[in-house]
CSV table of C-alpha atoms in Angstrom, one decimal:
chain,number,residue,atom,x,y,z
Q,1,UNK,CA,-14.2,7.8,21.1
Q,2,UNK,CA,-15.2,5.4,18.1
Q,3,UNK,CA,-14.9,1.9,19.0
Q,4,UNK,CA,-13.1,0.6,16.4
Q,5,UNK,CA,-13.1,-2.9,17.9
Q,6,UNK,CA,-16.3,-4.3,19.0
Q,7,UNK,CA,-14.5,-7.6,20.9
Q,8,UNK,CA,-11.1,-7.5,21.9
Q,9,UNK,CA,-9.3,-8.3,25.7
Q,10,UNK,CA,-5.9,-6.6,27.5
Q,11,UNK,CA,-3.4,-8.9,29.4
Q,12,UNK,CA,-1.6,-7.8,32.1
Q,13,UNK,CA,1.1,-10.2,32.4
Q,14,UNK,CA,3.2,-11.3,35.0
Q,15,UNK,CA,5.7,-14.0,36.0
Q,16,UNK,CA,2.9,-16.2,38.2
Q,17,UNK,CA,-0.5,-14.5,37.0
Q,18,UNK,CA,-2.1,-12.9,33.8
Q,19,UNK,CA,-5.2,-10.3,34.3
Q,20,UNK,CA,-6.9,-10.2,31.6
Q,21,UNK,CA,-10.5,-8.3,30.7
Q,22,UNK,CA,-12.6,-8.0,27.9
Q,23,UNK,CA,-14.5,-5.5,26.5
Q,24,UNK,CA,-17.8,-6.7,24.4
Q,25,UNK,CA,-21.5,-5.4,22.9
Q,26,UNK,CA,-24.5,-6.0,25.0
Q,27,UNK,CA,-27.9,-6.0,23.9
Q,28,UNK,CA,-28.6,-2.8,24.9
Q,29,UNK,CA,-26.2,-0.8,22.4
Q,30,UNK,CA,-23.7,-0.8,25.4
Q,31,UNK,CA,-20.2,-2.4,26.6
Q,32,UNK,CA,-19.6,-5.2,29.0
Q,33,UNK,CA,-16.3,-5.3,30.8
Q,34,UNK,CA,-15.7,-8.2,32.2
Q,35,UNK,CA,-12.2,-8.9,34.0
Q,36,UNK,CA,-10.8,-12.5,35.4
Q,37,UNK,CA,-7.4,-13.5,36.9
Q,38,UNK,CA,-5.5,-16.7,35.3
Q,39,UNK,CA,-2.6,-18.6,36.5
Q,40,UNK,CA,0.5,-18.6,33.7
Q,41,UNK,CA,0.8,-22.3,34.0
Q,42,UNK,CA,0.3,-23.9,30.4
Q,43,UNK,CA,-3.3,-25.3,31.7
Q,44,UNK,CA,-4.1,-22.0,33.0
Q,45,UNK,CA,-3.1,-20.4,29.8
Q,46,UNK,CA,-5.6,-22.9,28.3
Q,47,UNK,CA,-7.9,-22.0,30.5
Q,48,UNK,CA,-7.5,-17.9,29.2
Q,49,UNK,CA,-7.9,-19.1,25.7
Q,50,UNK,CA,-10.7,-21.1,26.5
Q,51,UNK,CA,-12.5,-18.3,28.4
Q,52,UNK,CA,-11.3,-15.3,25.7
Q,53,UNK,CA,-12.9,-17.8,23.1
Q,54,UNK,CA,-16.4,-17.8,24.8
Q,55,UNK,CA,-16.3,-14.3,24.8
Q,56,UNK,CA,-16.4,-14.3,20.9
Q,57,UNK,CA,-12.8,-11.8,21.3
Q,58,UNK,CA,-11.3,-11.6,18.1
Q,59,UNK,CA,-8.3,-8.8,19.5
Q,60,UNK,CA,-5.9,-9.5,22.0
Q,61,UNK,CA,-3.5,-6.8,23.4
Q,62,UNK,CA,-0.7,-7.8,26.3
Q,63,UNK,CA,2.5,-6.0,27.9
Q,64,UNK,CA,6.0,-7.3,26.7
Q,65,UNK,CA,6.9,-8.6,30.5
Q,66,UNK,CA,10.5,-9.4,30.1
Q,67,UNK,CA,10.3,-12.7,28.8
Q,68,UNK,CA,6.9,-13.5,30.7
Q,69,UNK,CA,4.8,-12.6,27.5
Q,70,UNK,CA,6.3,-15.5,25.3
Q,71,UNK,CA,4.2,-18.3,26.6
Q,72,UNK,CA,1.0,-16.3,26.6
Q,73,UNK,CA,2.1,-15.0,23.1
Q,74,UNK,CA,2.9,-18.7,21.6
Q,75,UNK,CA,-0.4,-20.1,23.3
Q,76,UNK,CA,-3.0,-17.1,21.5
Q,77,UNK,CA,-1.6,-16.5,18.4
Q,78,UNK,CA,-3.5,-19.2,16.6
Q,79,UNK,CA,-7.1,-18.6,18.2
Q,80,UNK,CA,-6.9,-14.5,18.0
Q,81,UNK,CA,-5.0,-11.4,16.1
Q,82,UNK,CA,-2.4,-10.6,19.1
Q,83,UNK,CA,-1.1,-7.5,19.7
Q,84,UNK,CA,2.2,-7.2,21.8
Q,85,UNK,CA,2.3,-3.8,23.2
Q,86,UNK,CA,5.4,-2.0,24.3
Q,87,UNK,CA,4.8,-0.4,27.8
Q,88,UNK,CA,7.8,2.1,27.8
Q,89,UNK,CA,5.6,3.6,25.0
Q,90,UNK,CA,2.1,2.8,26.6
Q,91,UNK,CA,2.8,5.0,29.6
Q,92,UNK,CA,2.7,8.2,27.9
Q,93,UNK,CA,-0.9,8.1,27.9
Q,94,UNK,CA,-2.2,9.3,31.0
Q,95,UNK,CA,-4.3,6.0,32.9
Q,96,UNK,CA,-4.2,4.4,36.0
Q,97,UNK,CA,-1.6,2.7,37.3
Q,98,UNK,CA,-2.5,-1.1,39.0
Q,99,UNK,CA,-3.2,-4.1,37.8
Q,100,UNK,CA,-6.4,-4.6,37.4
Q,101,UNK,CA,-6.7,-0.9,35.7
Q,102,UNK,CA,-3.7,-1.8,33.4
Q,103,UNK,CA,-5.6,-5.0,31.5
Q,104,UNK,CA,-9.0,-2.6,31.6
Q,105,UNK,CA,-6.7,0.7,30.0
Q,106,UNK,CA,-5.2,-1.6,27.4
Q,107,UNK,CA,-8.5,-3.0,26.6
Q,108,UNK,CA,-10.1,0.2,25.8
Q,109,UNK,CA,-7.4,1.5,24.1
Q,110,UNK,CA,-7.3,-1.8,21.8
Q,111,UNK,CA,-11.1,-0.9,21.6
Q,112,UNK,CA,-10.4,2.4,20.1
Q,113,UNK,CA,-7.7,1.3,17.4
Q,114,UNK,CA,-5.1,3.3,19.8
Q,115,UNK,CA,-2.1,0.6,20.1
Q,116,UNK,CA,0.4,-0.2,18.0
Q,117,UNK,CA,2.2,-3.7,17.9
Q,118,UNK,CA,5.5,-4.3,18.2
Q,119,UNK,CA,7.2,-7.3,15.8
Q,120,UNK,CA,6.8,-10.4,16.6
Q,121,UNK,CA,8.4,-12.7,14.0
Q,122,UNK,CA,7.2,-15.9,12.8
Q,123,UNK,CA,8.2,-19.2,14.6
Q,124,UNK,CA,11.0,-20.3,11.6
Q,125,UNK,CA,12.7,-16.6,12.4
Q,126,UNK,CA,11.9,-16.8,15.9
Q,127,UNK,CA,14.1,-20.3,16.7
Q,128,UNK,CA,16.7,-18.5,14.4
Q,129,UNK,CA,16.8,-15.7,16.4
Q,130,UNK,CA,16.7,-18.0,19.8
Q,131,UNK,CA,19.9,-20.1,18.1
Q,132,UNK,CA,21.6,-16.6,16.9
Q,133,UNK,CA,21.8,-14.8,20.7
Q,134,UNK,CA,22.7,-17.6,22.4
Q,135,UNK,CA,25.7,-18.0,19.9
Q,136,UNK,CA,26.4,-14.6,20.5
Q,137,UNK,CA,26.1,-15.0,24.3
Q,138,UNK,CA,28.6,-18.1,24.3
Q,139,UNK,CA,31.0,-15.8,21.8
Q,140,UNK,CA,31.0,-13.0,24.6
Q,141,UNK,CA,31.7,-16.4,27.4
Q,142,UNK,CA,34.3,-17.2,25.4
Q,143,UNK,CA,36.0,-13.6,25.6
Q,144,UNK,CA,36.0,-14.2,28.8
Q,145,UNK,CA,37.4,-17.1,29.5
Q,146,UNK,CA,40.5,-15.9,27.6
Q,147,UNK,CA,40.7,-12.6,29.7
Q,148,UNK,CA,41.1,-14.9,32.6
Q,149,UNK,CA,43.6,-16.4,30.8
Q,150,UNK,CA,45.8,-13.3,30.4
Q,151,UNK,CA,45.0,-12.6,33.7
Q,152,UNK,CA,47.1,-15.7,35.6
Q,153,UNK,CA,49.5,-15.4,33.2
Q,154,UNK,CA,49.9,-12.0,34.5
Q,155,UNK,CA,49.5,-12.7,38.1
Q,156,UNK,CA,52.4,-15.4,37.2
Q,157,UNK,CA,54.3,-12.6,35.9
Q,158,UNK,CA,54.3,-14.5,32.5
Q,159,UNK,CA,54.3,-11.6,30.1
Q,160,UNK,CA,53.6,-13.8,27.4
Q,161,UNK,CA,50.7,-11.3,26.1
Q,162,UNK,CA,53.0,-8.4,25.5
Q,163,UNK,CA,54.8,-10.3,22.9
Q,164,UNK,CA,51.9,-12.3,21.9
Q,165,UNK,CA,49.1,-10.8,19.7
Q,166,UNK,CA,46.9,-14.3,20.3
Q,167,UNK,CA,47.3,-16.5,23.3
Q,168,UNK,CA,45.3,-18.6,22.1
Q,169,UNK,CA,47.1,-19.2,18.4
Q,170,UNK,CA,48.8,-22.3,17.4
Q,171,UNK,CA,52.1,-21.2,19.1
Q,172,UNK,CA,50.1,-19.4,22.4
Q,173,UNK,CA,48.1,-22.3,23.4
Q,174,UNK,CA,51.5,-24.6,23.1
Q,175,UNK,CA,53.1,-22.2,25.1
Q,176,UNK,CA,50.2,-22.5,27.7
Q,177,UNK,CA,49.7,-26.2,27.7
Q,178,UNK,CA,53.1,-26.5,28.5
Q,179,UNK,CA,53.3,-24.1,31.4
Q,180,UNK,CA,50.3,-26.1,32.7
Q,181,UNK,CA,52.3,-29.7,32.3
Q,182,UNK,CA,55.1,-28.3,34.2
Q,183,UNK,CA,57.8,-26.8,32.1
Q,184,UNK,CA,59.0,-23.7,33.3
Q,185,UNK,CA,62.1,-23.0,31.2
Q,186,UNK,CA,61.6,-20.1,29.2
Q,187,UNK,CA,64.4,-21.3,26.6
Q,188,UNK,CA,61.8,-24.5,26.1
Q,189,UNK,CA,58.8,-22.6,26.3
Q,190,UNK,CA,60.2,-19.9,23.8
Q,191,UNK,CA,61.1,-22.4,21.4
Q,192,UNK,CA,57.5,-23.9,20.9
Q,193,UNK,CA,57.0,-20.6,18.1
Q,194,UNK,CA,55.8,-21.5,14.9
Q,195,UNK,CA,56.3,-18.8,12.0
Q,196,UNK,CA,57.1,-15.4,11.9
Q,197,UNK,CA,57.0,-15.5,16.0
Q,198,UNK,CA,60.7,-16.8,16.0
Q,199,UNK,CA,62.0,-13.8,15.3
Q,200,UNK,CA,61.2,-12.7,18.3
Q,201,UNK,CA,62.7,-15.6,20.4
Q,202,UNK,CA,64.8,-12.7,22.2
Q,203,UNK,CA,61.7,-11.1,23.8
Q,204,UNK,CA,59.6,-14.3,24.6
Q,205,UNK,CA,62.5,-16.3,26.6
Q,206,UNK,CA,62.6,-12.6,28.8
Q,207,UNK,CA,58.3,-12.8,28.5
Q,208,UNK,CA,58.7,-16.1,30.2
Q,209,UNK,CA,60.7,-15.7,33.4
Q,210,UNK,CA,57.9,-15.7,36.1
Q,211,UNK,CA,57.2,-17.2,39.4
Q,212,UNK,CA,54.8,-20.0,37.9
Q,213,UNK,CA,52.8,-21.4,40.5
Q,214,UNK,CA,50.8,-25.0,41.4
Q,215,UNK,CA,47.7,-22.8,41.9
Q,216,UNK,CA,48.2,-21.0,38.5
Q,217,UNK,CA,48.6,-24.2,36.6
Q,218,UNK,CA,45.4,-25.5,38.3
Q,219,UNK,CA,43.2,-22.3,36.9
Q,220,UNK,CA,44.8,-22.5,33.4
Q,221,UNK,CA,44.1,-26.3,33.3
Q,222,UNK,CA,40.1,-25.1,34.0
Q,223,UNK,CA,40.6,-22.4,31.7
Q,224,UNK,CA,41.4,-24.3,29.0
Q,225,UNK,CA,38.9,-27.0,29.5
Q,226,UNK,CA,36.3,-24.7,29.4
Q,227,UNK,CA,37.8,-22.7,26.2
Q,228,UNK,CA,37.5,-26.5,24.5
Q,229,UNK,CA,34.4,-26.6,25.4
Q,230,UNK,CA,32.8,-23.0,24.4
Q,231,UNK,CA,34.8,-23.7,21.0
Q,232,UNK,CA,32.7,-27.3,20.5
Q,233,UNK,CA,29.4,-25.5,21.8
Q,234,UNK,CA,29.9,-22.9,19.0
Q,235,UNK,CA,30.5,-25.7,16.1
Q,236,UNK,CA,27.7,-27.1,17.1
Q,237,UNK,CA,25.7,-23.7,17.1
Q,238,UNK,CA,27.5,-22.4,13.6
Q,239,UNK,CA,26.3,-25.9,12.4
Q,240,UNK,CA,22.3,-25.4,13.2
Q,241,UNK,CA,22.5,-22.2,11.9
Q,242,UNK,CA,23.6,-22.9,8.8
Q,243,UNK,CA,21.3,-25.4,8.7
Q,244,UNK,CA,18.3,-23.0,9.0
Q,245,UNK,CA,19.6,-20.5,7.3
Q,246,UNK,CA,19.8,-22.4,3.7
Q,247,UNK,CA,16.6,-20.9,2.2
Q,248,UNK,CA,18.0,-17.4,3.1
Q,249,UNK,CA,21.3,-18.5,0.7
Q,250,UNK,CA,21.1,-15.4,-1.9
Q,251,UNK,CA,20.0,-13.4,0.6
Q,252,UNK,CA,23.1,-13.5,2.6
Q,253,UNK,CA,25.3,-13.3,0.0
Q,254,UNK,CA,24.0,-10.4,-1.2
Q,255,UNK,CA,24.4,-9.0,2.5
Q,256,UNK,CA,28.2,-10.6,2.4
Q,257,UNK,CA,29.1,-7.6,-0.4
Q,258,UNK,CA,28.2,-4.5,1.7
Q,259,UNK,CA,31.4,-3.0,3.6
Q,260,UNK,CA,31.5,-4.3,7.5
Q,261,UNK,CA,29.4,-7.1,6.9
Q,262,UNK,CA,30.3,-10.7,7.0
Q,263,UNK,CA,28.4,-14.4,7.1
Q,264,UNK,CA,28.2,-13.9,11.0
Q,265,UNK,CA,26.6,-10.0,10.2
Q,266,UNK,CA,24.0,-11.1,7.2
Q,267,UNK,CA,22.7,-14.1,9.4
Q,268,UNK,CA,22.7,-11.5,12.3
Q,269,UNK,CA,20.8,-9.2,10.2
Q,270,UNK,CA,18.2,-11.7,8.7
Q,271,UNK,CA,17.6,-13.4,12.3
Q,272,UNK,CA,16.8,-9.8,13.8
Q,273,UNK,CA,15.0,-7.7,10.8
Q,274,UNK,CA,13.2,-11.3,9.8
Q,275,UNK,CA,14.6,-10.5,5.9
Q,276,UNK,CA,11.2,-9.5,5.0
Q,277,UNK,CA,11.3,-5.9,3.9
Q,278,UNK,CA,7.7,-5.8,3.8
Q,279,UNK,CA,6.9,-5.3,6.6
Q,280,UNK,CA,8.8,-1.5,6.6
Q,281,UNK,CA,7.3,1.3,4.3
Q,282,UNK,CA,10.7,2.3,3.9
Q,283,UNK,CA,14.8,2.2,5.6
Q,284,UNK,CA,13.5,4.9,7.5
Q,285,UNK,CA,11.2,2.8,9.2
Q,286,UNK,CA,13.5,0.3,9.5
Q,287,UNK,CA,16.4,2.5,11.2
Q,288,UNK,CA,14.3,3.9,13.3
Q,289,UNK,CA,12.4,0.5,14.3
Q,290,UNK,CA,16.2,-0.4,15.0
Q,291,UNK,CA,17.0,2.6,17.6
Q,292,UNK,CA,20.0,3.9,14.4
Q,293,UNK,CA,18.2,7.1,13.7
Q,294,UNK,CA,18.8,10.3,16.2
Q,295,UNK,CA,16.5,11.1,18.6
Q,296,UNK,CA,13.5,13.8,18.4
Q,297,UNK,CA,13.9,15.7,21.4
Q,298,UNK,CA,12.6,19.5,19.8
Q,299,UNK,CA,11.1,21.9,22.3
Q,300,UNK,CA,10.3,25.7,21.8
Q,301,UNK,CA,11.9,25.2,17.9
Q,302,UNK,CA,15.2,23.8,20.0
Q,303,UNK,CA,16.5,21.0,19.3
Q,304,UNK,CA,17.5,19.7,22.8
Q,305,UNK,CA,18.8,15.9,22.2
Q,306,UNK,CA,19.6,13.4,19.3
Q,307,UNK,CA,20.3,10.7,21.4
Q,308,UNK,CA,19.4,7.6,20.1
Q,309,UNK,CA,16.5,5.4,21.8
Q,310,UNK,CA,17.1,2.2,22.9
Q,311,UNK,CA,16.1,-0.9,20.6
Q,312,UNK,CA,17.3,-4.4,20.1
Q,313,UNK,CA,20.6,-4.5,21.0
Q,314,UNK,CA,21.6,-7.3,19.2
Q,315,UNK,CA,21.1,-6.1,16.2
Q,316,UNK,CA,22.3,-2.7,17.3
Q,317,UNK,CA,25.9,-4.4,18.8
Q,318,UNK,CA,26.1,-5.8,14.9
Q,319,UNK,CA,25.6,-2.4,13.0
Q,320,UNK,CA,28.2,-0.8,15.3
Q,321,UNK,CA,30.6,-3.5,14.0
Q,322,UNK,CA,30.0,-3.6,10.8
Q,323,UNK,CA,30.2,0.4,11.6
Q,324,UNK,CA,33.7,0.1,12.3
Q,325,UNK,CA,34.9,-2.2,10.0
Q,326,UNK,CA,33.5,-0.5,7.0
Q,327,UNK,CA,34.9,2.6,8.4
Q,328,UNK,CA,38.6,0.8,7.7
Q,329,UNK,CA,37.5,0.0,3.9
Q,330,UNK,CA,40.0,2.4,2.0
Q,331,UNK,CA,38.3,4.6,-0.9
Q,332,UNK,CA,34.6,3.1,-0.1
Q,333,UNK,CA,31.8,5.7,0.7
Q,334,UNK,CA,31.3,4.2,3.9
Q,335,UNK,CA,34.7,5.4,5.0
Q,336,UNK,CA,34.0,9.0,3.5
Q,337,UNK,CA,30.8,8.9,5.5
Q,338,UNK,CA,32.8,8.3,8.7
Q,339,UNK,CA,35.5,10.8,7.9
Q,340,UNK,CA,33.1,13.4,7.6
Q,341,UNK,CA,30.6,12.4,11.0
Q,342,UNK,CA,33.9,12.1,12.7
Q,343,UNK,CA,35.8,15.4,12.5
Q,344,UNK,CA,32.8,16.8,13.4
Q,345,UNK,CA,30.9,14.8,15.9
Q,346,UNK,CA,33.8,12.0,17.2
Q,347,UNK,CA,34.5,8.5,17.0
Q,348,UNK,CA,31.2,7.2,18.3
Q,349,UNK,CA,28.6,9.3,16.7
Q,350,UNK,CA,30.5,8.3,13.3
Q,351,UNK,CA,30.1,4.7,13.6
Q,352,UNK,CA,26.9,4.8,14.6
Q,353,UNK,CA,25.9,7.3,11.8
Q,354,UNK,CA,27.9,4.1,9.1
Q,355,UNK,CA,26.0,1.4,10.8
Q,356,UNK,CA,22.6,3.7,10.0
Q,357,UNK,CA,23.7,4.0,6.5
Q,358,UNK,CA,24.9,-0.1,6.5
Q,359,UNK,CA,21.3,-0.5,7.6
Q,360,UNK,CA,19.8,1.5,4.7
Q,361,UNK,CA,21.9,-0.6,2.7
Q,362,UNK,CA,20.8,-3.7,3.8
Q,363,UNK,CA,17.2,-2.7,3.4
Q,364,UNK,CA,17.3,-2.2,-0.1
Q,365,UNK,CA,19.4,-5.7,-0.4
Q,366,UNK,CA,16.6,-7.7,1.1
Q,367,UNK,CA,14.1,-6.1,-0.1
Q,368,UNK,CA,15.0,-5.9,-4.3
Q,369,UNK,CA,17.3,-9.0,-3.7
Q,370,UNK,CA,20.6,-6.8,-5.2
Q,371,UNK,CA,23.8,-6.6,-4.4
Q,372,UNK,CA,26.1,-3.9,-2.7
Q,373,UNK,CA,27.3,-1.2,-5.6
Q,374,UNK,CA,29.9,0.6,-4.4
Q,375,UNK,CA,29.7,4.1,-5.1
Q,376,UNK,CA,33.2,5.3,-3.8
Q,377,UNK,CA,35.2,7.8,-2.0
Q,378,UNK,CA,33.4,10.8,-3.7
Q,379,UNK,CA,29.9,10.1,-3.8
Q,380,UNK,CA,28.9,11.8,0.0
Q,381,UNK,CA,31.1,14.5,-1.1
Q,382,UNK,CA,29.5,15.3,-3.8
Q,383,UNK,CA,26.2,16.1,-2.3
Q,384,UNK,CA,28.0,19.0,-0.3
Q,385,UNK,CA,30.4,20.5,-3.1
Q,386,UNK,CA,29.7,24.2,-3.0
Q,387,UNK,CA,29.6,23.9,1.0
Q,388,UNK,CA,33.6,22.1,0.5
Q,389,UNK,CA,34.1,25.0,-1.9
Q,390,UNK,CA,33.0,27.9,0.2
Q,391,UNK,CA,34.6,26.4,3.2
Q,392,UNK,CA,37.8,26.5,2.0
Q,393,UNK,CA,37.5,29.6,0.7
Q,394,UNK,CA,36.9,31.1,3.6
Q,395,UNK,CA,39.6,29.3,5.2
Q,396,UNK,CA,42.3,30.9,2.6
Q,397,UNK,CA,40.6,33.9,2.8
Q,398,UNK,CA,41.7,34.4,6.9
Q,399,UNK,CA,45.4,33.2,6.2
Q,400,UNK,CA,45.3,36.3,4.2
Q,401,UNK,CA,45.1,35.6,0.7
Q,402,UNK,CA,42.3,36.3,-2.3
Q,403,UNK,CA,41.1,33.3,-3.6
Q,404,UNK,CA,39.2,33.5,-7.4
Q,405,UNK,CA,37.6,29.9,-7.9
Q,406,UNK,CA,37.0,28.7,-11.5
Q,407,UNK,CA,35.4,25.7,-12.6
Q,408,UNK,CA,38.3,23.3,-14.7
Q,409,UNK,CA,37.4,23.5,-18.5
């Protein structure tokens, strides 16, 4: 094939070693392949960039290795054009299979224009991003901590939860801290409601009769600490995002005013996408960058699959719900959208179908810098009326009756 790039290098990357070779002219109108093993220390790293640098590369290709790739990535992309390369995609072409081979097959297929680079945004998005997932991560913790909450209390037989819709509300957490200082009488403990709870002092005084335990205390006592301190971690993390997400101002409030999506879902959004439309010809290529379109699985004109692939779950986890919410919006489109996906293909398939069209959406928000129109309940209807008309047709026509259908004047 052409060579397309005269000097360019392939990394095979690992946790303790990189492989890397590079493919240059000699003076005979041929190629030199030359291939050298580094250490992923920071002064090895050094050391690669050094050596690709006497080589006169100007194209670097290497394998996104779990999270191995980032200090490789961070060290080269000043010195050379990087190119981070998605192996789930790269084994589809037939090549060898060691280590060695796989820095010499991604070299020559850099060399012949073959590979396409995944996103890598730019440091500013990147810390963003970092800040963003582990937010999310400490949320999920969080969740967690209060599931282990519900579960002493029900180990206690404190049915507190079944009267309760938050534990850990104003009137919950009183309820809790009190158990843990060691009151026990459910007349006291039922009387610490605040609000509309009260009315149902009844059923909480019978929620708390349980066999309340030293050892249960003990675990809600480290329960709670930790809950304290997730909560103060996530301040803290809410803060520095807002922080660095202050040039992006308009940009999430435009995001705010589509269905399903709030602050938490526009900075989600920006973080992940990188808010620069740009970079996608089109919301096509953004859905499907994002794993939200179906799957093309078509074999012998049969269309076997429409599965969708997997992606970046993060931003994925956020469309789905945003999916759901929007699907709750009354006389929206988005809830038409979901109506119609559902009674057809179920719950799931309809939620994901809403986040593909949030996505969309959100495309054209970031990219013209607009806001959210709603279109209402009618407007995905309208696109299928003589469909709607002939359906129901035929449905009145086999319960027996003889249906003439004229247009209203």
């Amino acid at each position: 094939m052409d060579v397309m790039i005269t000097r360019c290098a392939g990394l095979d990357v690992h946790k303790a070693t990189v492989v890397a070779t590079v493919r240059v002219p000699t003076d005979g109108g041929g190629r030199r392949i030359v291939t050298e093993t580094f250490g992923a220390m920071t002064p090895d790293l050094m050391a690669l960039r050094d050596w690709l640098q006497a080589f006169g590369v100007t194209h670097v290709a290497l394998e996104s290795t779990g999270v191995y790739w980032k200090p490789v990535y961070y060290i080269l992309e000043d010195a050379f054009v990087l190119l981070l390369i998605n192996m789930q995609e790269l084994k589809r072409v037939p090549g060898r299979k060691t280590d060695v081979k796989d820095s010499e097959w991604l070299a020559q297929l850099l060399e012949c224009g073959l590979l396409r680079s995944s996103f890598v945004p730019p440091p500013p998005i990147r810390e963003l991003r970092d800040i963003t997932r582990y937010r999310v991560q400490q949320t999920r913790d969080r969740s967690r901590e209060v599931n282990r909450l519900h579960k002493v209390l029900e180990d206690a037989g404190v049915k507190v939860t079944s009267v309760l819709t938050n534990v850990m509300g104003v009137s919950g957490r009183a309820m809790v801290e009190a158990l843990v200082g060691g009151t026990t009488d459910p007349i006291v403990l039922a009387d610490l409601a605040r609000g509309r709870l009260r009315q149902k002092l009844p059923a909480l005084q019978r929620a708390l009769v349980g066999h309340f335990r030293p050892v249960h205390a003990f675990l809600l006592q480290q329960i709670l600490a930790k809950i304290d301190y997730l909560d103060e971690a996530l301040d803290r993390l809410t803060t520095e995002i807002d922080r660095r997400v202050a040039p992006f101002g308009p940009m999430l409030i435009a995001l705010d005013t589509i269905p399903g999506i709030d602050r938490i879902g526009a900075i989600s959004l920006v973080a992940e996408t990188g808010g620069d439309m740009h970079r996608f010809p089109t919301a096509a290529h953004l859905c499907s960058w994002a794993g939200m379109c179906p799957g093309h699985d078509e074999s012998a004109g049969k269309r076997r699959s429409g599965k969708t692939r997997k992606a970046n779950r993060y931003l994925r986890s956020t469309l789905i719900q945003a999916g759901v919410a929007a699907s709750h919006k009354k006389d929206s489109a988005l809830q038409t959208l979901y109506a119609r996906v559902k009674s057809r293909r179920g719950h799931k398939k309809a939620v994901v179908a809403v986040g593909h069209q949030i996505l969309e959406i959100a495309y054209y928000v970031m990219r013209d810098g607009v806001t959210y129109h709603e279109l209402g309940a009618n407007y995905f209807q309208r696109h299928n009326r003589e469909r709607t008309v002939r359906r129901h047709v035929k449905q009145l026509e086999a319960l027996g009756y003889v249906v003439t259908v004229q247009p209203a004047a």
